[in-house]
Coordinates of C-alpha atoms in Angstrom, one line a residue:
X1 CA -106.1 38.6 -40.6
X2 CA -103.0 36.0 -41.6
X3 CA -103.6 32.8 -42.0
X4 CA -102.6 30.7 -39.1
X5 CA -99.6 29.1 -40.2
X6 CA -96.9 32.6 -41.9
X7 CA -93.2 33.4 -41.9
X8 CA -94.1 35.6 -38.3
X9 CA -96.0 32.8 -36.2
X10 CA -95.2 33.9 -32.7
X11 CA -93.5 36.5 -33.1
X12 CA -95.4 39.0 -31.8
X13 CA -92.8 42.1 -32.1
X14 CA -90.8 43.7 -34.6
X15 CA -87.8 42.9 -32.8
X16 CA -89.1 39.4 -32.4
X17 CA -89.2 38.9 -35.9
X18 CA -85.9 40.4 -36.6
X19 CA -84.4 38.1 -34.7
X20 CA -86.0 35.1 -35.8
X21 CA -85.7 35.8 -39.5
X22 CA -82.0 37.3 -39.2
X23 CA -80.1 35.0 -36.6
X24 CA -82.3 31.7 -35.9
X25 CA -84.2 30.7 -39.0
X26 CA -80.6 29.8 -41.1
X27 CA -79.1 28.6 -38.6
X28 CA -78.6 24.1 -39.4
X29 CA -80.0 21.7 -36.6
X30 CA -77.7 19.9 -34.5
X31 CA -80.1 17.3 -33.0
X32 CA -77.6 15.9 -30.1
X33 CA -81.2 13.7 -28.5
X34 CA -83.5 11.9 -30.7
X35 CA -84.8 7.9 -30.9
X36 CA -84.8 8.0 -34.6
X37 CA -84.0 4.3 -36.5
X38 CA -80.7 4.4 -37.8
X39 CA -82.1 1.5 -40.1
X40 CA -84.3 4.0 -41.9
X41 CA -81.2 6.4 -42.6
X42 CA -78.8 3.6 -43.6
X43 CA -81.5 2.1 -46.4
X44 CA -82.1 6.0 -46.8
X45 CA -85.9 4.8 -46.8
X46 CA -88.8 5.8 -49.0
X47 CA -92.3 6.3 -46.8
X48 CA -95.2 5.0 -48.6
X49 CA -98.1 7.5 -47.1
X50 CA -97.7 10.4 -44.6
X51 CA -99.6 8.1 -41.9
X52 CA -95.7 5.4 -42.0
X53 CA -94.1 8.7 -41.6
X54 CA -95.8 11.1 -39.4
X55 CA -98.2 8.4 -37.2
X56 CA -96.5 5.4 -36.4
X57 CA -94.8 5.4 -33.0
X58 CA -96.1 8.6 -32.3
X59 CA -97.8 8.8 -29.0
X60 CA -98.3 12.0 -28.8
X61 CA -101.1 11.4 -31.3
X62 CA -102.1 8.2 -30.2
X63 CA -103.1 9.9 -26.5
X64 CA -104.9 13.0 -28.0
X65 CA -106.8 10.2 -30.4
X66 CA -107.9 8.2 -27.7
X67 CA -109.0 11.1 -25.3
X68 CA -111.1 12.4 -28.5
X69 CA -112.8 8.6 -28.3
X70 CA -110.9 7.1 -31.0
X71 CA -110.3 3.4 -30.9
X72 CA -107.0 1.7 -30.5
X73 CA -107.1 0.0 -33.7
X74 CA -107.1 3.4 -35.3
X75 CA -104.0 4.2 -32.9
X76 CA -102.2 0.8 -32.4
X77 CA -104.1 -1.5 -34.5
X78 CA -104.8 -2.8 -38.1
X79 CA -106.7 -0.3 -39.4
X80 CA -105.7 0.9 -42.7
X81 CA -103.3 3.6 -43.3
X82 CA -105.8 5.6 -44.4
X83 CA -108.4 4.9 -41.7
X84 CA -105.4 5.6 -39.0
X85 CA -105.0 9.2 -41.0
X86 CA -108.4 10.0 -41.8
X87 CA -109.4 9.5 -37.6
X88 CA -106.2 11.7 -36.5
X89 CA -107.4 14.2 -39.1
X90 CA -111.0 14.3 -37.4
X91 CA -109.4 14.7 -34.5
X92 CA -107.0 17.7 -35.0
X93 CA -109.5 20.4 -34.6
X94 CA -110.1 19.0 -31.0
X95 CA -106.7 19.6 -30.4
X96 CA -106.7 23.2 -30.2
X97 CA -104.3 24.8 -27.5
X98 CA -102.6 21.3 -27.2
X99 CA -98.8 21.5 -28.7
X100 CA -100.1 19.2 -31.4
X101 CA -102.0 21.8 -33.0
X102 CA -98.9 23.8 -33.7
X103 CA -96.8 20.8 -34.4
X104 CA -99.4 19.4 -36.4
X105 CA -99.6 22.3 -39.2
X106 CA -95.9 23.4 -38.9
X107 CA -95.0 20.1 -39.9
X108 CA -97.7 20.1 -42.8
X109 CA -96.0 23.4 -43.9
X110 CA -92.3 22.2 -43.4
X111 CA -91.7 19.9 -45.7
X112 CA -95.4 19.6 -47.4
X113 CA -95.6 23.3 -48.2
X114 CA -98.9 23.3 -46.7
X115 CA -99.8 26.5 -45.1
X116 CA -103.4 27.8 -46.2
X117 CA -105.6 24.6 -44.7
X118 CA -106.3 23.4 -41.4
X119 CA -106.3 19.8 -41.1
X120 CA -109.6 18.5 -40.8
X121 CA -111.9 15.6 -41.7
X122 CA -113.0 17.6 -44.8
X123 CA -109.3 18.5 -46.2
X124 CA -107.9 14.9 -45.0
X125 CA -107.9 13.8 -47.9
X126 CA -106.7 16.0 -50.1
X127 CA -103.6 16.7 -47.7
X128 CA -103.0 12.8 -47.0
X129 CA -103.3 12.9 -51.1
X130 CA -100.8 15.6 -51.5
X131 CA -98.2 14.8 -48.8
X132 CA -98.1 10.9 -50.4
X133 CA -97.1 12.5 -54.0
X134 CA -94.5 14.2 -52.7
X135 CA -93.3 11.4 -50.3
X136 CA -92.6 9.4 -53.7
X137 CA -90.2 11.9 -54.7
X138 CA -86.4 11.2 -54.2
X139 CA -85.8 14.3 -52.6
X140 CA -88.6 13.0 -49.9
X141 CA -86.6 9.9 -48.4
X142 CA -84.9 9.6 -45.0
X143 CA -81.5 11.7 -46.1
X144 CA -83.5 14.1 -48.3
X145 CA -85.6 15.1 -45.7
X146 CA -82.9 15.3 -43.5
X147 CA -81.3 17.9 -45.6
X148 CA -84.6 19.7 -46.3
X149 CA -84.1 20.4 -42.7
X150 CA -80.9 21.6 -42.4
X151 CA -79.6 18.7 -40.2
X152 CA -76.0 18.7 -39.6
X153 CA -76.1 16.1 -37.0
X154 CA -78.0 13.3 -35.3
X155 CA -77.9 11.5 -32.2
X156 CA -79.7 8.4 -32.2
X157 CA -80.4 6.6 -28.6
X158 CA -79.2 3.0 -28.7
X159 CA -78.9 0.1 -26.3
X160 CA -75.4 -1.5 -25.7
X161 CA -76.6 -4.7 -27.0
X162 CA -76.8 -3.0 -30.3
X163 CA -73.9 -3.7 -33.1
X164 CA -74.1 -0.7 -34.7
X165 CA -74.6 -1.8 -38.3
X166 CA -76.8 0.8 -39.8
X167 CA -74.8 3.5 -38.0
X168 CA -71.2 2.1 -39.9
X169 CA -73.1 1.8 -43.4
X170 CA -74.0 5.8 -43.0
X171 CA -70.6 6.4 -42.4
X172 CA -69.1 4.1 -45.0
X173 CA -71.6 5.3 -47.2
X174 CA -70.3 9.0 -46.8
X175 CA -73.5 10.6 -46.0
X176 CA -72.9 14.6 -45.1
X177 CA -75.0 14.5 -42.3
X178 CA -73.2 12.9 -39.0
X179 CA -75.5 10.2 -37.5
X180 CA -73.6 9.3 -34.5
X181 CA -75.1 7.0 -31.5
X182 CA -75.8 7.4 -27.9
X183 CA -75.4 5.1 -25.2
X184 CA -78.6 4.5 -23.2
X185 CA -78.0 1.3 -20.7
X186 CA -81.2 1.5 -18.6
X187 CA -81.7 -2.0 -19.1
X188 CA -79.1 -3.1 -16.9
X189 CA -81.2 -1.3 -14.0
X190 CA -84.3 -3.1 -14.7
X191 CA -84.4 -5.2 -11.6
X192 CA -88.4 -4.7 -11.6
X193 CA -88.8 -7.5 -13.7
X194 CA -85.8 -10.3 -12.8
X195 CA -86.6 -12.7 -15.9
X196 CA -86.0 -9.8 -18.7
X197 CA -83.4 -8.6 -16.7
X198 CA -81.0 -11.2 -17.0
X199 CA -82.3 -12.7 -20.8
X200 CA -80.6 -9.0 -21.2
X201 CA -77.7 -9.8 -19.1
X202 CA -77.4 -12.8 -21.2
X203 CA -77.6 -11.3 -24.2
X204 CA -75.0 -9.0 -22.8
X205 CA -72.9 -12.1 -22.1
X206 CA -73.2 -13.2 -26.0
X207 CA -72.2 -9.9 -27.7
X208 CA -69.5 -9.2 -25.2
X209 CA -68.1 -12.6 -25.4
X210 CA -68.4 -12.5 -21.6
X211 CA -69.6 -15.2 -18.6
X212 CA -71.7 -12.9 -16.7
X213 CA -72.0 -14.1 -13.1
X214 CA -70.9 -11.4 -10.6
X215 CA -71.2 -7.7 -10.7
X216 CA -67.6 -7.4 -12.4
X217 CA -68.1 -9.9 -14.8
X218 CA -71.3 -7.1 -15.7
X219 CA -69.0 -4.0 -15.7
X220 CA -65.8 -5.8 -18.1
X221 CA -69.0 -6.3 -20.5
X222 CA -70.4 -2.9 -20.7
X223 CA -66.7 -1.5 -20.5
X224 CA -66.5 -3.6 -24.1
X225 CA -69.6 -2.2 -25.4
X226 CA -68.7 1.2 -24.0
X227 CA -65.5 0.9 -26.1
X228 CA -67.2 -0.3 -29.2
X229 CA -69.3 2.5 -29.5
X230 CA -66.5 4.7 -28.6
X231 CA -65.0 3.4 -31.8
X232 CA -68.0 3.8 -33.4
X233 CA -68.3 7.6 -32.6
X234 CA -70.2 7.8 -29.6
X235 CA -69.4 10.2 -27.1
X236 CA -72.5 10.9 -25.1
X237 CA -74.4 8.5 -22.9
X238 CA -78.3 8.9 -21.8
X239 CA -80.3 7.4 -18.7
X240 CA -84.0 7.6 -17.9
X241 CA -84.5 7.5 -14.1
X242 CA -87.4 8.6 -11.8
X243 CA -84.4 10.0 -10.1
X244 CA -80.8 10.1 -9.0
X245 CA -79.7 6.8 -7.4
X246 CA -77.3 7.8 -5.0
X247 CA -77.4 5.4 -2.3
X248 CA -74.4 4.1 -0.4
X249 CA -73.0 0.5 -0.9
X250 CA -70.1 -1.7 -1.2
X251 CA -68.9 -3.5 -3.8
X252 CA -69.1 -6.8 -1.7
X253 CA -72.7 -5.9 -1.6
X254 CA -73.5 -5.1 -4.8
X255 CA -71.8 -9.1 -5.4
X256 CA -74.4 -10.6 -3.2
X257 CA -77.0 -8.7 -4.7
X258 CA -75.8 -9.2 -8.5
X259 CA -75.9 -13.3 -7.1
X260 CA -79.6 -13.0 -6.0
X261 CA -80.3 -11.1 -9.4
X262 CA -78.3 -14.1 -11.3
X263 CA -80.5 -16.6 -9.3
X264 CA -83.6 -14.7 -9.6
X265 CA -84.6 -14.1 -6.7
X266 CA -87.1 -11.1 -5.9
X267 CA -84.7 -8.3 -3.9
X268 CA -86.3 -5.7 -1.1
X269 CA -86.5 -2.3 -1.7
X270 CA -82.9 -1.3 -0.5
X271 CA -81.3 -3.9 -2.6
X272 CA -82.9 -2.3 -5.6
X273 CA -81.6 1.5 -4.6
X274 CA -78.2 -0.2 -3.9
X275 CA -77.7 -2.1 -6.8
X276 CA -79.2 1.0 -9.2
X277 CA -77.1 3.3 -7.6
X278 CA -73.6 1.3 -8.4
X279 CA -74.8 0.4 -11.9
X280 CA -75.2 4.2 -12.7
X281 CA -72.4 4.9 -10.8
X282 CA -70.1 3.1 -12.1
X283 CA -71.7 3.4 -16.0
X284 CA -71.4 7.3 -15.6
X285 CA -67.5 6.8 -14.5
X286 CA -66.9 5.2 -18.0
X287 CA -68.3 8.1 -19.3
X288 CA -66.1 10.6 -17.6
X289 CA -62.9 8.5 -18.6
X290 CA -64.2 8.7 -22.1
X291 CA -64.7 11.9 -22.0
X292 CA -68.1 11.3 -22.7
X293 CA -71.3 13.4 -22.3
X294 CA -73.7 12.2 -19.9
X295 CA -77.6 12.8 -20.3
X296 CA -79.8 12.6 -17.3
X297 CA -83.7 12.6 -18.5
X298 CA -85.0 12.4 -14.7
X299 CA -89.0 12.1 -13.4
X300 CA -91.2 10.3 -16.2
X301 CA -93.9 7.5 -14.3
X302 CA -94.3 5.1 -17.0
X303 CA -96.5 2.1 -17.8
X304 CA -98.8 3.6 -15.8
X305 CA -102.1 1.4 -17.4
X306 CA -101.3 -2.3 -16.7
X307 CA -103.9 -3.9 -19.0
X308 CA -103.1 -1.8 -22.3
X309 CA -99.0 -1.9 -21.5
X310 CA -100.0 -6.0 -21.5
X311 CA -101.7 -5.7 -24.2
X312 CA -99.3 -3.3 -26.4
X313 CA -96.1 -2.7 -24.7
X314 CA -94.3 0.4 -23.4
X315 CA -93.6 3.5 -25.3
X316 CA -97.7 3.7 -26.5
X317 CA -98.6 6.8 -24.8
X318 CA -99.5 5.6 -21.0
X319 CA -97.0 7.5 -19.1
X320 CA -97.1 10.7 -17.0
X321 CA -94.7 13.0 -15.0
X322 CA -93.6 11.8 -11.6
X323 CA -93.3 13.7 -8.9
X324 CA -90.8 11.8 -6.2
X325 CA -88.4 14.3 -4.4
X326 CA -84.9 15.4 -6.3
X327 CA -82.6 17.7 -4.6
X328 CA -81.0 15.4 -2.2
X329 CA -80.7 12.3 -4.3
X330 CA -79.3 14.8 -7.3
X331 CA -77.4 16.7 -5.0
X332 CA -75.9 13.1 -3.7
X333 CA -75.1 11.8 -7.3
X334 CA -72.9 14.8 -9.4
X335 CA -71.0 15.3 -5.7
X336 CA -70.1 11.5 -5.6
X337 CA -68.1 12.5 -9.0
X338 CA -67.1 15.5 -8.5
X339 CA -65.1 14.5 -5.4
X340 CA -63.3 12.4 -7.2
X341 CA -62.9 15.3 -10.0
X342 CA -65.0 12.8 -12.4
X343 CA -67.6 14.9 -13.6
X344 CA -68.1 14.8 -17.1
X345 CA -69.9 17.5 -18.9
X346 CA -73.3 16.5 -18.1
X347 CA -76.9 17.5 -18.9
X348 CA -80.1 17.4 -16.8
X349 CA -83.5 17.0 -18.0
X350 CA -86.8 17.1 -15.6
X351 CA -90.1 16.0 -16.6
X352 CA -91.6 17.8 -13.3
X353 CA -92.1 21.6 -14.1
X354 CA -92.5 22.4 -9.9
X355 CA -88.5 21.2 -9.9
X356 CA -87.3 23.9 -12.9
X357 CA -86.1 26.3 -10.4
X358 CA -84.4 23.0 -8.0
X359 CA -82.7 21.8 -11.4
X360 CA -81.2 25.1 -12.4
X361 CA -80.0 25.9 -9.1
X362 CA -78.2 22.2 -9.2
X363 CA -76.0 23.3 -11.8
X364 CA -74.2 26.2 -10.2
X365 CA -72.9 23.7 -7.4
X366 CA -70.9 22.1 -9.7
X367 CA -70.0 24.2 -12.4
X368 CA -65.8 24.8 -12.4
X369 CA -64.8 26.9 -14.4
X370 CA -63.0 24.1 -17.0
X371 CA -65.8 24.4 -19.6
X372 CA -68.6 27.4 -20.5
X373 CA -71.8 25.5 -19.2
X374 CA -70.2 22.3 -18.1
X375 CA -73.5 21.0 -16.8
X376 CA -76.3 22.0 -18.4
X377 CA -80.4 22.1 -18.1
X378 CA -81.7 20.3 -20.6
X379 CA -84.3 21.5 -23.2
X380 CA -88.2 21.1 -21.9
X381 CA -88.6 17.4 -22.4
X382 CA -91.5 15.4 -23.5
X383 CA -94.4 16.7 -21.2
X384 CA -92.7 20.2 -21.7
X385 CA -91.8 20.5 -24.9
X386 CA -94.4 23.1 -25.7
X387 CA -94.5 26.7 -25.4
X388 CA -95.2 27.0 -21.9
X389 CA -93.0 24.6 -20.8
X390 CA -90.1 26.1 -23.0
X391 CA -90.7 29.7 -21.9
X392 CA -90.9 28.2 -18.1
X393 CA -87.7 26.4 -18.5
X394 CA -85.8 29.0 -21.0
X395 CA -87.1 31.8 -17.7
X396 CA -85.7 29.3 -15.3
X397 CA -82.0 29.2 -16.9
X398 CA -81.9 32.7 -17.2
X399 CA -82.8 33.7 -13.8
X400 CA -80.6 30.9 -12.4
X401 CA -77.9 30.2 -14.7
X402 CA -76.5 31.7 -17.9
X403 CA -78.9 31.4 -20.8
X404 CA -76.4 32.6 -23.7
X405 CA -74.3 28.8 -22.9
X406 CA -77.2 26.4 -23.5
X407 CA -77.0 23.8 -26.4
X408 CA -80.5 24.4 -27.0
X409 CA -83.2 22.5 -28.1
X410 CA -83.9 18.1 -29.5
X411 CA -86.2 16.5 -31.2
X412 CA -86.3 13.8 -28.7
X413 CA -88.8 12.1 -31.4
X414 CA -89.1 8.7 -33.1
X415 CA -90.6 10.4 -36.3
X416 CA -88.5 12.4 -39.0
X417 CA -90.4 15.0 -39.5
X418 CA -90.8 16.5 -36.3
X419 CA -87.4 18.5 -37.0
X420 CA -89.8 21.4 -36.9
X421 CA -89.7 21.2 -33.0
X422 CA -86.4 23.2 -33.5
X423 CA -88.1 25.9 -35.4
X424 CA -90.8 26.3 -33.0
X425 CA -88.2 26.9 -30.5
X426 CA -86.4 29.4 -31.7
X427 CA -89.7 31.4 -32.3
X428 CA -90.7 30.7 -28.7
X429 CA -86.9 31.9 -28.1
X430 CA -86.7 34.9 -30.0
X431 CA -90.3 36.0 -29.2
X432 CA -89.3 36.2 -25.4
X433 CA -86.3 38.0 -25.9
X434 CA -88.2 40.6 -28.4
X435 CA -90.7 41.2 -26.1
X436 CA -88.2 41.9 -23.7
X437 CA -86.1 44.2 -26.0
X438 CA -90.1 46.1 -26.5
X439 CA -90.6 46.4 -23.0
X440 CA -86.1 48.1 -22.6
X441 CA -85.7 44.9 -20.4
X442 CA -82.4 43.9 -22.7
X443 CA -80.8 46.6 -24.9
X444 CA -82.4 47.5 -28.2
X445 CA -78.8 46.3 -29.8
X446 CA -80.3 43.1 -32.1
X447 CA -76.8 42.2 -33.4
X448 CA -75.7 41.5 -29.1
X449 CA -79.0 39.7 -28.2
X450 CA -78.9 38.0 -32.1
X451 CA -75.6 36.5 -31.6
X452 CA -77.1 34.4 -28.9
X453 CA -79.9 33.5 -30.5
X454 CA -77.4 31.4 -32.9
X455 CA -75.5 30.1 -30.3
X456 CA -78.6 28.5 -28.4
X457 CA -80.1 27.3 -31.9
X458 CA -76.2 25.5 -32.9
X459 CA -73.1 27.3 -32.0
X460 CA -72.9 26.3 -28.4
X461 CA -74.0 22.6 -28.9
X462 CA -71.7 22.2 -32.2
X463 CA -69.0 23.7 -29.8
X464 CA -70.0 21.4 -26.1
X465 CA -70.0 18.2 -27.9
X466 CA -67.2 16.6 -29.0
X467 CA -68.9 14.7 -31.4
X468 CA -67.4 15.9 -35.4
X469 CA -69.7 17.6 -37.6
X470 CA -67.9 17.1 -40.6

């Protein structure tokens, strides 16, 4: 039997593995959606210990720990690096047919060269040993691992507040690999909570140099930002929503209610959908005069657990998919720009797997003919980003759409070594369409099928975005 972790995992044909090994596996990484910290890549930082590179931040782990019975101060807390490696090692073999498994030893193998042990409590420390001498190595920091993985691009996701400082040393510094950021404003939309809402707004106010006291005053700020990361070689924008906003309003509405928010005072349901609905309106319009990408990552429930999002703050592993209704409110949305032929290019993420087939559909309403795959489904996000969901989502766009135009699949990760997420894409990619060339289901003719397989793994997303590669 091979051991678990070879040059053929899944890849359970002969064609399979021809067109894995002959079209995907060379082919560089344009990571177009990730929530890497620029910081790190400007100081091209050095990680002390696998657990700074490969733990912190990372939910993922942090859910499966705590489901296993781990405590939080092994997840979140001050435990010792160590300690916080040694209890996600114990709990690894618990994690078998979660993602993690597979994530877990293909990152072990690519860049630790670790391939003949399972990670356990009894090789813990010898791995956490052997992955901390390398890490010491030049070749090991931020950039070199970064070019160990064939990166040719980056997209960080960054708030408009943000001046961009680490993202201008990269370039000054000449780096090869483009680190470019993205524009995610969905603080402007947090009327949930009035008092953080407008200490952004005022922070807003300062790094603008802008008086923000009526909806305008809002949009001539972001405009500013907008333009400042134009200049700063942004040309995509991403917004987390539970869903569309699409409602009607007027602008002398949207004033009253931008007053109340200004004054703090609590708003009723409809003045939430109304005022969300013109800040992503008109937000996404910047976008399309830019000529801008806009990402839609639509259906996560978050902050789910009050007491431990008190206690230790969002993005800590406590969120879930929703599962509000989409077509109409979607539907609503890309129509409001299209009629205006204001569409940007546009991609569409859903966190729901019942609403693959309703997101796949959306697209052919409002593809025109001005770009191949104009608007685009989105890789399986978060939740989905496993084998299942990939194959349910990659089965979707085929049946519904054109599979051979998608820009293919993101890290969508805080950690930098979970670049292997591309790799176990493309074997979850080229084992479908092996299995199907088996079965005579496509055409036993590996150079037609293999030429798409390197357009979904980079050629079509180094050819949609308009960001330069080099």
């Amino acid at each position: 039997m091979k051991q678990f972790i070879n040059e053929d995992f899944a890849l359970q044909t002969k064609a399979a593995r021809k067109l894995y090994h002959d079209y995907a596996e060379q082919m560089p990484i344009y990571d177009y959606h990730c929530h890497l910290p620029a910081e790190l890549i400007a100081a091209d930082h050095r990680f002390e210990n696998i657990t700074q590179a490969w733990l912190y931040g990372d939910h993922y782990k942090w859910r499966a720990m705590r489901t296993d019975g781990v405590d939080e101060k092994y997840c979140t807390g001050n435990a010792s690096d160590w300690e916080k490696f040694e209890k996600w090692a114990q709990t690894v073999p618990a994690t078998l047919r979660n993602p993690l498994y597979h994530w877990t030893h293909l990152e072990l193998n690519n860049p630790f060269g670790i391939n003949d042990k399972l990670l356990n409590a009894d090789t813990a420390r010898e791995i956490y040993d052997h992955c901390n001498s390398l890490l010491q190595k030049p070749e090991f920091s931020v950039r070199g691992l970064l070019r160990k993985f064939n990166v040719k691009l980056v997209c960080t996701t960054d708030d408009p507040l943000d001046n961009l400082e680490h993202h201008k040393k990269i370039a000054a510094d000449g780096f090869e690999i483009k680190v470019y950021p993205a524009f995610r404003p969905d603080k402007a939309l947090g009327v949930e909570n009035l008092v953080k809402l407008n200490e952004w707004l005022d922070k807003l106010s300062d790094v603008a140099g802008a008086n923000i006291k009526s909806f305008s005053d809002l949009l001539e700020a972001i405009k500013k930002r907008h333009d400042y990361f134009h200049e700063n070689g942004c040309r995509l924008s991403d917004y987390g929503l539970e869903y569309a906003y699409a409602e009607n309003y007027t602008l002398d509405e949207i004033e009253k209610i931008f007053e109340k928010i200004r004054t703090k005072q609590n708003l009723n349901s409809h003045e939430s959908m109304k005022y969300k609905s013109a800040v992503l309106h008109e937000f996404c319009l910047m976008d399309a005069e830019a000529g801008w990408v806009m990402q839609l990552h639509i259906g996560a429930l978050r902050n789910n657990n009050t007491r431990l999002f008190k206690t230790i703050g969002p993005d800590t592993g406590f969120d879930s998919i929703g599962d509000w209704p989409q077509a109409q409110a979607l539907s609503r949305f890309l129509d409001s720009f299209d009629k205006k032929n204001k569409l940007p290019k546009t991609i569409l993420y859903n966190l729901n797997p019942a609403d693959n087939e309703l997101f796949a559909t959306m697209l052919g309403n409002f593809q025109d003919g001005s770009v191949p795959g104009k608007i685009q489904y989105g890789s399986g996000w978060w939740f989905l980003d496993q084998k299942d969901g990939m194959q349910k989502q990659i089965t979707a766009l085929s049946n519904l759409g054109l599979l051979s135009r998608f820009v293919g699949m993101v890290t969508d990760s805080r950690s930098f070594l979970s670049f292997p997420r591309h790799e176990y894409f493309r074997r979850v990619l080229c084992n479908l369409l092996g299995n199907d060339i088996e079965q005579g289901l496509l055409p036993n003719d590996l150079e037609l099928v293999g030429s798409m397989v390197r357009d979904i793994s980079f050629n079509n997303a180094a050819n949609y975005f308009p960001m330069a590669i080099g």
